[in-house]
Amino acid sequence: MKKYLSLIENHSYWVVFSIAALVLVLGSGARFLKFTTDYRIFFSPDDPLLLELNKLHNTYSKDDNVLFVITPRDKAVFTPRTLESIEWLTQEGWKFPYVQRVDSLKNFQYTYAQGNELIVRDLYSNPQALSPEEISRIKRVALHEPLLVNRLVSPQGDVTGVNVTLVLPGVDEAQEVPRVVGYARHLANELMRRDPNLEVRLTGGLVMSNAFPEASQHDMQTLVPLMFLIVFVLMGLLLRSWVASAWVFITLLFTIVSTMGLAGWLGFTLSPPSAAAPNIILTVAVADCIHLLTAFHARLQAGWLSPATWDKSRWWAVRASLLQNWRPVFVTSLTTALGFLTLNFSDSPPFRDLGNIAAMGVGFAFFYTLTLLPALLRVCPALPSQNSRKLQPGMNALADFVIRRRTGLLAVMGILAMGLAAQAPKNELNDDLLEYFSEKTKFRQDTEYAISHLTGIYMMEYNFPANSPGGIADPGYLQILDNFAGWFRRQPEVVHVLSIADILKRLNSNMHEDDPLWYRIPSSRQLAAQYLLLYEMSLPQGLELTDRIDVAKSASRFTVTLKDVSSNELLSLEQRAHRWLLQHAPPSMQVAATGPNVIMAHIGRSNIGSMVLGTGVAFCVIAVVLVVVLRSPAIGVLSLLPNAIPALMAFGLWALLHGKVNMGLSVVAGMTMGIVVDDTVHFLEKWLRACRSGQDRCQAVRYAFGQVGAAMAITSMVLAAGFGILMLSDFAVNAQMGAMVVLIVSFALLADLLLLPALLLLGKERPLLRAAFRGSRKDQ
């Protein structure tokens, strides 16, 4: 400790410049960081869910898409002018980067028989030359075609869609997805310019993938800088020193830059969960710095009226603050880092990354708080104003109030805590990706419009194997597909079902003079195979059935399009569908559903549970560490209450106000762990120190309030105000995160200033605290 203090005292400039150089080296690694919204990042490479989806995509094709939702202002799709616009967009769609196929009314492969010949052609061509009778026929065919209705045209014929399917290389998703969406927006604007009668909206998987980083980037450019500005201003006002606020801000900046730079050097890839790491690091670093600074300012008060002693008292104040705070800061950092490391128990790599990056950030916050910050104070001290201790009289009064009213406070806080905590389990662990965006965002508005007027964007898919090569033509196989499709169409969550059985039924009708009575599965395997061969040979390039049938014709793809369903609703439908297969399909066809939405629903439920369990384990680990470090088993156990109660109370209130906890919100308890544990550790450490110096419990409570009460209040106010800004975000994940952080920080302050001291002041009949008190005195 002497060498450390000597280094800070005698080589402050060297410390500052050395750390600045270190930050430059570490921060340069940030250029290697990449951000991805690819759902595959949530899975380990050997995850069975991901392997099954990869098998589907390798057999057929990937399903990345952009859907143009086109609404004529006159509510009539089937007019020469609108049909011409659809034709233009279909042609332009083939110019997309990475395009695989384009589907629209224009190029729907309409089939009919001419004698014994099967004719396959586009549903229409040269729309300006179409007669009213021909347009009526096109409308009649489209609105009675199961492959089109609720997929590419609404049942009323007032909305249509052009679906572009793409296969991205996956080399640089950060460039590929924006490039595709940028071109889609260009085409949408150009189409509306060419035809003012049309309204064009964009949705689809790639548009959603692009919406996540766009929303995050918007917040990073607007709200996050505003959050840091508010943190800076409030620290300056509450600490009564703009220099102190600047030093804290520099320490925060160095901590975040070093952490994210090291993450880049180590090859981390950021994703929506791990992108929350800087906010987590902010909470820990702010708390560490403010505790050091408030103690520094308190020490300076003794020499305030003697300017001649200022130079000497400056280092004395820094030294005293370090000696007073290094241990609780170390304990807080150790316990918080261990808590974040428990995220490695998660099934999902992004959450493991979040825990590891946050733990690194805690380490940097500890290191810079005990080296950079005191060196800055030594080089250019943060001179406090004469009003810098304005909060202290209030803390003294609060201490007296808690001591006088401890029984009533314990009862009120206990009832409030238990009442709210009892509501926490009522939260529904659920995810709805669309609700990640506020109702004001264009992506959500466009997607909700598409779901209401045309089709859905959520999919369930099956890869149904047949018994042998060519087996998909077996009538028994096709009949099961048709029955399964019929069952799905009766489910309230389903918008559309796409199965090769519908194609074979249409071909069978075509080959019987388009007789509706023959719209059924062909009677023999040979007949079905012949129809399918004729159809495939007539399809134009780019519209083959390779996305529905495997090369050996031994399996087919079955796609169910859903409304705006939550993850729980999707999983419920999946379970009901699997029960149907168990009852009506042979064992070879009793396969599990897959698709991006399905596997994300599974991993979402798993991760939410893992986060809840991991947070509980983290608090237990923290309690064990505190038992060892504070040398008091009873106090270590007691720390569980003020550490766990704020999150339980916040989630209980959330259950009353909102009722849903999604995967994004599940990280908040871990995010705020640092500040919650920090307040508890600092208060308990000061209380124990006073007890071990011979003071009674009431005196020890007054001492703890005097030493750390102001710092706890300043930290909580600064963080609550800063994160409260995020509540203005249009990205619901950030808005909800900001609201939950404000709740947890506020409840943590109440727990540590009202509940914890009341517990420590319980009478002798409380054996737990009596043992803690005796143990603390024994350690003197």
mmCIF file of C-alpha atoms in Angstrom, residues 124-457:
data_model
loop_
_atom_site.group_PDB
_atom_site.id
_atom_site.type_symbol
_atom_site.label_atom_id
_atom_site.label_comp_id
_atom_site.label_asym_id
_atom_site.label_seq_id
_atom_site.Cartn_x
_atom_site.Cartn_y
_atom_site.Cartn_z
ATOM 1 C CA TYR A 124 -50.592 -11.799 -66.807
ATOM 2 C CA SER A 125 -48.403 -9.817 -69.192
ATOM 3 C CA ASN A 126 -48.675 -6.475 -71.026
ATOM 4 C CA PRO A 127 -51.240 -5.143 -68.525
ATOM 5 C CA GLN A 128 -52.075 -1.974 -70.494
ATOM 6 C CA ALA A 129 -53.450 -4.126 -73.304
ATOM 7 C CA LEU A 130 -55.687 -6.229 -71.045
ATOM 8 C CA SER A 131 -59.416 -6.035 -71.628
ATOM 9 C CA PRO A 132 -61.881 -5.689 -68.699
ATOM 10 C CA GLU A 133 -62.843 -9.326 -69.199
ATOM 11 C CA GLU A 134 -59.239 -10.462 -68.995
ATOM 12 C CA ILE A 135 -58.654 -8.414 -65.847
ATOM 13 C CA SER A 136 -61.789 -9.938 -64.300
ATOM 14 C CA ARG A 137 -60.448 -13.405 -65.100
ATOM 15 C CA ILE A 138 -57.045 -12.559 -63.552
ATOM 16 C CA LYS A 139 -58.783 -11.254 -60.437
ATOM 17 C CA ARG A 140 -60.983 -14.342 -60.180
ATOM 18 C CA VAL A 141 -58.006 -16.688 -60.505
ATOM 19 C CA ALA A 142 -55.891 -14.774 -57.986
ATOM 20 C CA LEU A 143 -58.583 -14.466 -55.332
ATOM 21 C CA HIS A 144 -59.366 -18.187 -55.507
ATOM 22 C CA GLU A 145 -55.773 -19.394 -55.469
ATOM 23 C CA PRO A 146 -54.634 -20.681 -52.005
ATOM 24 C CA LEU A 147 -51.001 -20.065 -52.951
ATOM 25 C CA LEU A 148 -51.728 -16.342 -53.399
ATOM 26 C CA VAL A 149 -54.475 -15.289 -50.983
ATOM 27 C CA ASN A 150 -53.120 -14.005 -47.652
ATOM 28 C CA ARG A 151 -49.636 -14.298 -49.107
ATOM 29 C CA LEU A 152 -49.351 -12.016 -52.143
ATOM 30 C CA VAL A 153 -52.888 -10.614 -52.338
ATOM 31 C CA SER A 154 -55.544 -9.791 -49.743
ATOM 32 C CA PRO A 155 -58.877 -11.657 -49.877
ATOM 33 C CA GLN A 156 -60.607 -8.396 -50.865
ATOM 34 C CA GLY A 157 -58.137 -7.637 -53.654
ATOM 35 C CA ASP A 158 -57.245 -4.233 -52.223
ATOM 36 C CA VAL A 159 -53.638 -4.943 -51.142
ATOM 37 C CA THR A 160 -50.906 -6.906 -52.861
ATOM 38 C CA GLY A 161 -47.288 -7.786 -52.252
ATOM 39 C CA VAL A 162 -44.042 -8.409 -54.076
ATOM 40 C CA ASN A 163 -41.754 -10.728 -52.145
ATOM 41 C CA VAL A 164 -38.017 -10.725 -52.854
ATOM 42 C CA THR A 165 -36.081 -13.691 -51.484
ATOM 43 C CA LEU A 166 -32.334 -13.238 -51.067
ATOM 44 C CA VAL A 167 -29.337 -15.312 -50.055
ATOM 45 C CA LEU A 168 -26.787 -13.117 -48.351
ATOM 46 C CA PRO A 169 -23.132 -14.239 -48.456
ATOM 47 C CA GLY A 170 -22.822 -13.649 -44.710
ATOM 48 C CA VAL A 171 -19.306 -12.243 -45.103
ATOM 49 C CA ASP A 172 -20.088 -8.757 -43.779
ATOM 50 C CA GLU A 173 -23.646 -8.559 -42.493
ATOM 51 C CA ALA A 174 -23.131 -4.975 -41.319
ATOM 52 C CA GLN A 175 -22.799 -3.960 -44.986
ATOM 53 C CA GLU A 176 -24.955 -6.567 -46.736
ATOM 54 C CA VAL A 177 -28.240 -6.005 -44.896
ATOM 55 C CA PRO A 178 -28.222 -2.167 -45.114
ATOM 56 C CA ARG A 179 -27.322 -2.442 -48.804
ATOM 57 C CA VAL A 180 -30.347 -4.632 -49.480
ATOM 58 C CA VAL A 181 -32.729 -2.508 -47.403
ATOM 59 C CA GLY A 182 -31.353 0.686 -48.923
ATOM 60 C CA TYR A 183 -32.095 -0.604 -52.419
ATOM 61 C CA ALA A 184 -35.576 -1.690 -51.306
ATOM 62 C CA ARG A 185 -36.304 1.815 -50.020
ATOM 63 C CA HIS A 186 -35.061 3.280 -53.282
ATOM 64 C CA LEU A 187 -37.409 1.036 -55.274
ATOM 65 C CA ALA A 188 -40.357 1.836 -52.974
ATOM 66 C CA ASN A 189 -39.823 5.572 -53.390
ATOM 67 C CA GLU A 190 -39.345 5.240 -57.140
ATOM 68 C CA LEU A 191 -42.528 3.175 -57.472
ATOM 69 C CA MET A 192 -44.563 5.783 -55.570
ATOM 70 C CA ARG A 193 -43.046 8.500 -57.746
ATOM 71 C CA ARG A 194 -44.016 6.600 -60.926
ATOM 72 C CA ASP A 195 -47.501 5.841 -59.636
ATOM 73 C CA PRO A 196 -48.830 8.352 -57.051
ATOM 74 C CA ASN A 197 -51.900 6.165 -56.634
ATOM 75 C CA LEU A 198 -49.821 3.643 -54.662
ATOM 76 C CA GLU A 199 -48.734 3.460 -51.053
ATOM 77 C CA VAL A 200 -45.720 1.190 -50.586
ATOM 78 C CA ARG A 201 -44.608 -0.241 -47.225
ATOM 79 C CA LEU A 202 -41.631 -2.458 -46.456
ATOM 80 C CA THR A 203 -41.391 -5.402 -44.100
ATOM 81 C CA GLY A 204 -39.838 -8.865 -44.008
ATOM 82 C CA GLY A 205 -36.966 -10.601 -42.263
ATOM 83 C CA LEU A 206 -34.170 -8.420 -43.630
ATOM 84 C CA VAL A 207 -36.073 -5.213 -42.949
ATOM 85 C CA MET A 208 -36.477 -6.349 -39.339
ATOM 86 C CA SER A 209 -32.791 -7.272 -39.133
ATOM 87 C CA ASN A 210 -31.946 -3.780 -40.343
ATOM 88 C CA ALA A 211 -34.392 -2.110 -37.955
ATOM 89 C CA PHE A 212 -32.520 -3.336 -34.847
ATOM 90 C CA PRO A 213 -29.153 -1.689 -35.561
ATOM 91 C CA GLU A 214 -30.884 1.387 -36.985
ATOM 92 C CA ALA A 215 -32.837 1.877 -33.770
ATOM 93 C CA SER A 216 -29.750 1.279 -31.644
ATOM 94 C CA GLN A 217 -27.662 3.595 -33.823
ATOM 95 C CA HIS A 218 -30.260 6.358 -33.548
ATOM 96 C CA ASP A 219 -30.151 6.113 -29.754
ATOM 97 C CA MET A 220 -26.346 6.004 -29.796
ATOM 98 C CA GLN A 221 -26.309 9.244 -31.791
ATOM 99 C CA THR A 222 -28.969 11.088 -29.783
ATOM 100 C CA LEU A 223 -30.100 9.700 -26.433
ATOM 101 C CA VAL A 224 -26.884 8.053 -25.247
ATOM 102 C CA PRO A 225 -24.830 11.274 -25.659
ATOM 103 C CA LEU A 226 -27.652 13.117 -23.892
ATOM 104 C CA MET A 227 -27.538 10.519 -21.103
ATOM 105 C CA PHE A 228 -23.790 11.075 -20.646
ATOM 106 C CA LEU A 229 -24.309 14.853 -20.717
ATOM 107 C CA ILE A 230 -26.933 14.648 -17.979
ATOM 108 C CA VAL A 231 -24.673 12.402 -15.905
ATOM 109 C CA PHE A 232 -21.858 14.940 -16.301
ATOM 110 C CA VAL A 233 -24.033 17.962 -15.443
ATOM 111 C CA LEU A 234 -25.714 16.328 -12.457
ATOM 112 C CA MET A 235 -22.382 15.178 -11.031
ATOM 113 C CA GLY A 236 -21.092 18.719 -11.370
ATOM 114 C CA LEU A 237 -24.158 20.158 -9.617
ATOM 115 C CA LEU A 238 -24.346 17.554 -6.850
ATOM 116 C CA LEU A 239 -20.609 17.385 -6.215
ATOM 117 C CA ARG A 240 -20.423 21.197 -6.477
ATOM 118 C CA SER A 241 -17.311 20.877 -8.623
ATOM 119 C CA TRP A 242 -17.152 20.849 -12.429
ATOM 120 C CA VAL A 243 -13.535 19.698 -12.283
ATOM 121 C CA ALA A 244 -14.587 16.687 -10.238
ATOM 122 C CA SER A 245 -17.322 15.943 -12.744
ATOM 123 C CA ALA A 246 -14.793 16.191 -15.586
ATOM 124 C CA TRP A 247 -12.400 13.772 -13.861
ATOM 125 C CA VAL A 248 -15.208 11.290 -13.283
ATOM 126 C CA PHE A 249 -16.302 11.631 -16.904
ATOM 127 C CA ILE A 250 -12.753 10.961 -18.126
ATOM 128 C CA THR A 251 -12.530 7.912 -15.868
ATOM 129 C CA LEU A 252 -15.860 6.627 -17.245
ATOM 130 C CA LEU A 253 -14.744 7.251 -20.823
ATOM 131 C CA PHE A 254 -11.399 5.501 -20.306
ATOM 132 C CA THR A 255 -13.130 2.552 -18.662
ATOM 133 C CA ILE A 256 -15.646 2.052 -21.469
ATOM 134 C CA VAL A 257 -13.087 2.604 -24.253
ATOM 135 C CA SER A 258 -10.622 0.164 -22.665
ATOM 136 C CA THR A 259 -13.288 -2.488 -22.142
ATOM 137 C CA MET A 260 -14.789 -2.342 -25.610
ATOM 138 C CA GLY A 261 -11.328 -2.076 -27.175
ATOM 139 C CA LEU A 262 -10.148 -5.177 -25.340
ATOM 140 C CA ALA A 263 -13.342 -6.936 -26.431
ATOM 141 C CA GLY A 264 -12.378 -6.076 -30.008
ATOM 142 C CA TRP A 265 -8.842 -7.403 -29.553
ATOM 143 C CA LEU A 266 -10.280 -10.623 -28.086
ATOM 144 C CA GLY A 267 -12.579 -11.118 -31.081
ATOM 145 C CA PHE A 268 -15.970 -10.497 -29.488
ATOM 146 C CA THR A 269 -18.924 -9.858 -31.784
ATOM 147 C CA LEU A 270 -21.513 -7.487 -30.362
ATOM 148 C CA SER A 271 -25.187 -8.404 -30.464
ATOM 149 C CA PRO A 272 -28.285 -6.808 -28.894
ATOM 150 C CA PRO A 273 -27.626 -8.378 -25.437
ATOM 151 C CA SER A 274 -23.866 -7.718 -25.300
ATOM 152 C CA ALA A 275 -24.309 -4.171 -26.646
ATOM 153 C CA ALA A 276 -25.712 -3.297 -23.204
ATOM 154 C CA ALA A 277 -22.231 -3.721 -21.674
ATOM 155 C CA PRO A 278 -21.241 0.006 -21.826
ATOM 156 C CA ASN A 279 -24.365 0.949 -19.870
ATOM 157 C CA ILE A 280 -23.559 -1.669 -17.246
ATOM 158 C CA ILE A 281 -19.982 -0.447 -16.965
ATOM 159 C CA LEU A 282 -21.264 3.119 -16.555
ATOM 160 C CA THR A 283 -23.256 2.206 -13.434
ATOM 161 C CA VAL A 284 -20.284 0.530 -11.740
ATOM 162 C CA ALA A 285 -17.727 3.203 -12.648
ATOM 163 C CA VAL A 286 -19.954 6.098 -11.573
ATOM 164 C CA ALA A 287 -20.520 4.513 -8.162
ATOM 165 C CA ASP A 288 -16.802 3.859 -7.582
ATOM 166 C CA CYS A 289 -15.778 7.386 -8.573
ATOM 167 C CA ILE A 290 -18.431 9.196 -6.560
ATOM 168 C CA HIS A 291 -17.571 7.320 -3.369
ATOM 169 C CA LEU A 292 -13.923 8.308 -3.784
ATOM 170 C CA LEU A 293 -14.743 11.933 -4.585
ATOM 171 C CA THR A 294 -17.244 12.497 -1.776
ATOM 172 C CA ALA A 295 -14.711 11.169 0.721
ATOM 173 C CA PHE A 296 -12.036 13.389 -0.849
ATOM 174 C CA HIS A 297 -14.231 16.470 -0.528
ATOM 175 C CA ALA A 298 -15.151 15.599 3.039
ATOM 176 C CA ARG A 299 -11.468 15.450 4.001
ATOM 177 C CA LEU A 300 -10.835 18.842 2.431
ATOM 178 C CA GLN A 301 -13.430 20.531 4.612
ATOM 179 C CA ALA A 302 -11.072 20.445 7.607
ATOM 180 C CA GLY A 303 -8.526 22.659 5.849
ATOM 181 C CA TRP A 304 -11.008 24.727 3.873
ATOM 182 C CA LEU A 305 -10.633 27.874 5.949
ATOM 183 C CA SER A 306 -6.828 27.745 5.832
ATOM 184 C CA PRO A 307 -5.669 28.436 2.260
ATOM 185 C CA ALA A 308 -2.063 28.185 3.359
ATOM 186 C CA THR A 309 -2.548 24.502 4.093
ATOM 187 C CA TRP A 310 -4.295 23.759 0.797
ATOM 188 C CA ASP A 311 -1.347 22.133 -1.016
ATOM 189 C CA LYS A 312 -0.604 19.891 1.922
ATOM 190 C CA SER A 313 -4.215 18.988 2.605
ATOM 191 C CA ARG A 314 -4.769 18.132 -1.066
ATOM 192 C CA TRP A 315 -2.671 14.972 -0.937
ATOM 193 C CA TRP A 316 -3.835 14.208 2.600
ATOM 194 C CA ALA A 317 -7.445 14.215 1.337
ATOM 195 C CA VAL A 318 -6.624 11.968 -1.642
ATOM 196 C CA ARG A 319 -4.681 9.577 0.585
ATOM 197 C CA ALA A 320 -7.394 9.422 3.247
ATOM 198 C CA SER A 321 -10.072 8.812 0.617
ATOM 199 C CA LEU A 322 -8.084 5.951 -0.900
ATOM 200 C CA LEU A 323 -7.426 4.343 2.465
ATOM 201 C CA GLN A 324 -11.084 4.623 3.394
ATOM 202 C CA ASN A 325 -12.537 3.374 0.120
ATOM 203 C CA TRP A 326 -10.126 0.955 -1.528
ATOM 204 C CA ARG A 327 -11.440 -2.034 0.387
ATOM 205 C CA PRO A 328 -15.200 -1.518 -0.217
ATOM 206 C CA VAL A 329 -14.472 -0.607 -3.842
ATOM 207 C CA PHE A 330 -12.453 -3.800 -4.167
ATOM 208 C CA VAL A 331 -15.205 -5.882 -2.527
ATOM 209 C CA THR A 332 -17.848 -4.284 -4.734
ATOM 210 C CA SER A 333 -15.790 -4.876 -7.874
ATOM 211 C CA LEU A 334 -14.974 -8.462 -6.944
ATOM 212 C CA THR A 335 -18.554 -9.411 -6.115
ATOM 213 C CA THR A 336 -19.993 -7.611 -9.131
ATOM 214 C CA ALA A 337 -17.488 -9.217 -11.508
ATOM 215 C CA LEU A 338 -18.232 -12.665 -10.068
ATOM 216 C CA GLY A 339 -21.931 -11.950 -10.498
ATOM 217 C CA PHE A 340 -21.498 -11.104 -14.165
ATOM 218 C CA LEU A 341 -19.327 -14.150 -14.733
ATOM 219 C CA THR A 342 -22.270 -16.339 -13.675
ATOM 220 C CA LEU A 343 -23.823 -15.399 -17.030
ATOM 221 C CA ASN A 344 -21.491 -17.992 -18.499
ATOM 222 C CA PHE A 345 -24.077 -20.538 -17.357
ATOM 223 C CA SER A 346 -26.420 -19.175 -20.049
ATOM 224 C CA ASP A 347 -27.210 -21.368 -23.054
ATOM 225 C CA SER A 348 -26.715 -18.423 -25.405
ATOM 226 C CA PRO A 349 -23.280 -17.056 -26.457
ATOM 227 C CA PRO A 350 -24.374 -13.355 -26.514
ATOM 228 C CA PHE A 351 -25.314 -13.503 -22.839
ATOM 229 C CA ARG A 352 -22.030 -15.168 -22.011
ATOM 230 C CA ASP A 353 -20.299 -12.382 -23.950
ATOM 231 C CA LEU A 354 -22.273 -9.800 -21.974
ATOM 232 C CA GLY A 355 -21.125 -11.298 -18.685
ATOM 233 C CA ASN A 356 -17.490 -11.485 -19.744
ATOM 234 C CA ILE A 357 -17.364 -7.962 -21.215
ATOM 235 C CA ALA A 358 -19.104 -6.519 -18.152
ATOM 236 C CA ALA A 359 -16.695 -8.338 -15.841
ATOM 237 C CA MET A 360 -13.757 -6.862 -17.778
ATOM 238 C CA GLY A 361 -15.374 -3.438 -17.453
ATOM 239 C CA VAL A 362 -15.712 -3.846 -13.696
ATOM 240 C CA GLY A 363 -12.012 -4.638 -13.528
ATOM 241 C CA PHE A 364 -11.081 -1.556 -15.538
ATOM 242 C CA ALA A 365 -13.412 0.616 -13.433
ATOM 243 C CA PHE A 366 -11.689 -0.602 -10.257
ATOM 244 C CA PHE A 367 -8.209 -0.067 -11.697
ATOM 245 C CA TYR A 368 -8.848 3.426 -13.076
ATOM 246 C CA THR A 369 -10.781 4.560 -10.001
ATOM 247 C CA LEU A 370 -7.820 3.717 -7.767
ATOM 248 C CA THR A 371 -5.086 4.962 -10.125
ATOM 249 C CA LEU A 372 -6.236 7.450 -12.740
ATOM 250 C CA LEU A 373 -8.768 9.338 -10.620
ATOM 251 C CA PRO A 374 -6.472 9.963 -7.615
ATOM 252 C CA ALA A 375 -3.627 10.913 -9.974
ATOM 253 C CA LEU A 376 -5.910 13.456 -11.681
ATOM 254 C CA LEU A 377 -6.914 14.811 -8.279
ATOM 255 C CA ARG A 378 -3.239 15.096 -7.372
ATOM 256 C CA VAL A 379 -2.367 16.872 -10.634
ATOM 257 C CA CYS A 380 -5.372 19.192 -10.710
ATOM 258 C CA PRO A 381 -7.536 18.883 -7.605
ATOM 259 C CA ALA A 382 -11.294 19.157 -7.840
ATOM 260 C CA LEU A 383 -11.762 22.161 -5.601
ATOM 261 C CA PRO A 384 -15.108 21.854 -3.759
ATOM 262 C CA SER A 385 -17.299 24.837 -3.114
ATOM 263 C CA GLN A 386 -18.271 25.835 0.386
ATOM 264 C CA ASN A 387 -21.700 24.345 -0.323
ATOM 265 C CA SER A 388 -20.308 20.996 -1.435
ATOM 266 C CA ARG A 389 -21.518 19.281 1.728
ATOM 267 C CA LYS A 390 -25.104 20.464 1.412
ATOM 268 C CA LEU A 391 -26.400 16.899 1.406
ATOM 269 C CA GLN A 392 -24.658 16.038 4.652
ATOM 270 C CA PRO A 393 -27.082 17.747 7.082
ATOM 271 C CA GLY A 394 -29.886 15.938 5.326
ATOM 272 C CA MET A 395 -28.093 12.618 5.774
ATOM 273 C CA ASN A 396 -27.573 13.324 9.476
ATOM 274 C CA ALA A 397 -31.260 14.128 9.861
ATOM 275 C CA LEU A 398 -32.205 10.994 7.909
ATOM 276 C CA ALA A 399 -29.988 8.897 10.198
ATOM 277 C CA ASP A 400 -31.733 10.292 13.277
ATOM 278 C CA PHE A 401 -35.130 9.663 11.669
ATOM 279 C CA VAL A 402 -34.255 6.032 10.850
ATOM 280 C CA ILE A 403 -32.975 5.433 14.375
ATOM 281 C CA ARG A 404 -36.128 6.898 15.948
ATOM 282 C CA ARG A 405 -38.591 5.227 13.579
ATOM 283 C CA ARG A 406 -36.772 1.983 12.891
ATOM 284 C CA THR A 407 -39.637 -0.290 13.911
ATOM 285 C CA GLY A 408 -42.213 1.541 11.810
ATOM 286 C CA LEU A 409 -39.805 1.800 8.862
ATOM 287 C CA LEU A 410 -39.058 -1.889 9.054
ATOM 288 C CA ALA A 411 -42.769 -2.677 9.005
ATOM 289 C CA VAL A 412 -43.579 -0.285 6.145
ATOM 290 C CA MET A 413 -40.575 -1.281 4.018
ATOM 291 C CA GLY A 414 -41.175 -4.954 4.762
ATOM 292 C CA ILE A 415 -44.824 -4.774 3.706
ATOM 293 C CA LEU A 416 -43.954 -2.754 0.585
ATOM 294 C CA ALA A 417 -41.091 -5.074 -0.356
ATOM 295 C CA MET A 418 -43.060 -8.279 0.214
ATOM 296 C CA GLY A 419 -46.143 -6.884 -1.490
ATOM 297 C CA LEU A 420 -44.283 -5.911 -4.656
ATOM 298 C CA ALA A 421 -41.986 -8.949 -4.632
ATOM 299 C CA ALA A 422 -45.076 -11.177 -4.504
ATOM 300 C CA GLN A 423 -46.188 -9.685 -7.823
ATOM 301 C CA ALA A 424 -42.880 -10.390 -9.601
ATOM 302 C CA PRO A 425 -43.736 -14.020 -10.517
ATOM 303 C CA LYS A 426 -46.841 -12.746 -12.283
ATOM 304 C CA ASN A 427 -44.701 -11.317 -15.077
ATOM 305 C CA GLU A 428 -45.140 -13.286 -18.266
ATOM 306 C CA LEU A 429 -41.790 -14.441 -19.634
ATOM 307 C CA ASN A 430 -42.529 -13.686 -23.240
ATOM 308 C CA ASP A 431 -41.013 -12.192 -26.371
ATOM 309 C CA ASP A 432 -42.626 -10.378 -29.280
ATOM 310 C CA LEU A 433 -39.982 -9.020 -31.614
ATOM 311 C CA LEU A 434 -42.380 -6.478 -33.070
ATOM 312 C CA GLU A 435 -42.937 -4.992 -29.611
ATOM 313 C CA TYR A 436 -39.202 -4.283 -29.390
ATOM 314 C CA PHE A 437 -40.068 -1.181 -31.429
ATOM 315 C CA SER A 438 -42.377 1.616 -30.329
ATOM 316 C CA GLU A 439 -45.616 2.212 -32.175
ATOM 317 C CA LYS A 440 -44.070 5.374 -33.647
ATOM 318 C CA THR A 441 -41.372 3.528 -35.608
ATOM 319 C CA LYS A 442 -42.012 3.095 -39.320
ATOM 320 C CA PHE A 443 -40.944 -0.558 -39.348
ATOM 321 C CA ARG A 444 -43.543 -1.481 -36.736
ATOM 322 C CA GLN A 445 -46.257 0.591 -38.421
ATOM 323 C CA ASP A 446 -45.539 -0.980 -41.818
ATOM 324 C CA THR A 447 -45.363 -4.490 -40.398
ATOM 325 C CA GLU A 448 -48.585 -4.150 -38.413
ATOM 326 C CA TYR A 449 -50.265 -2.855 -41.556
ATOM 327 C CA ALA A 450 -48.995 -5.856 -43.519
ATOM 328 C CA ILE A 451 -50.265 -8.268 -40.855
ATOM 329 C CA SER A 452 -53.677 -6.582 -40.762
ATOM 330 C CA HIS A 453 -54.142 -6.258 -44.524
ATOM 331 C CA LEU A 454 -52.013 -8.881 -46.292
ATOM 332 C CA THR A 455 -49.884 -11.469 -44.528
ATOM 333 C CA GLY A 456 -47.639 -12.149 -41.553
ATOM 334 C CA ILE A 457 -43.877 -12.134 -41.142
#
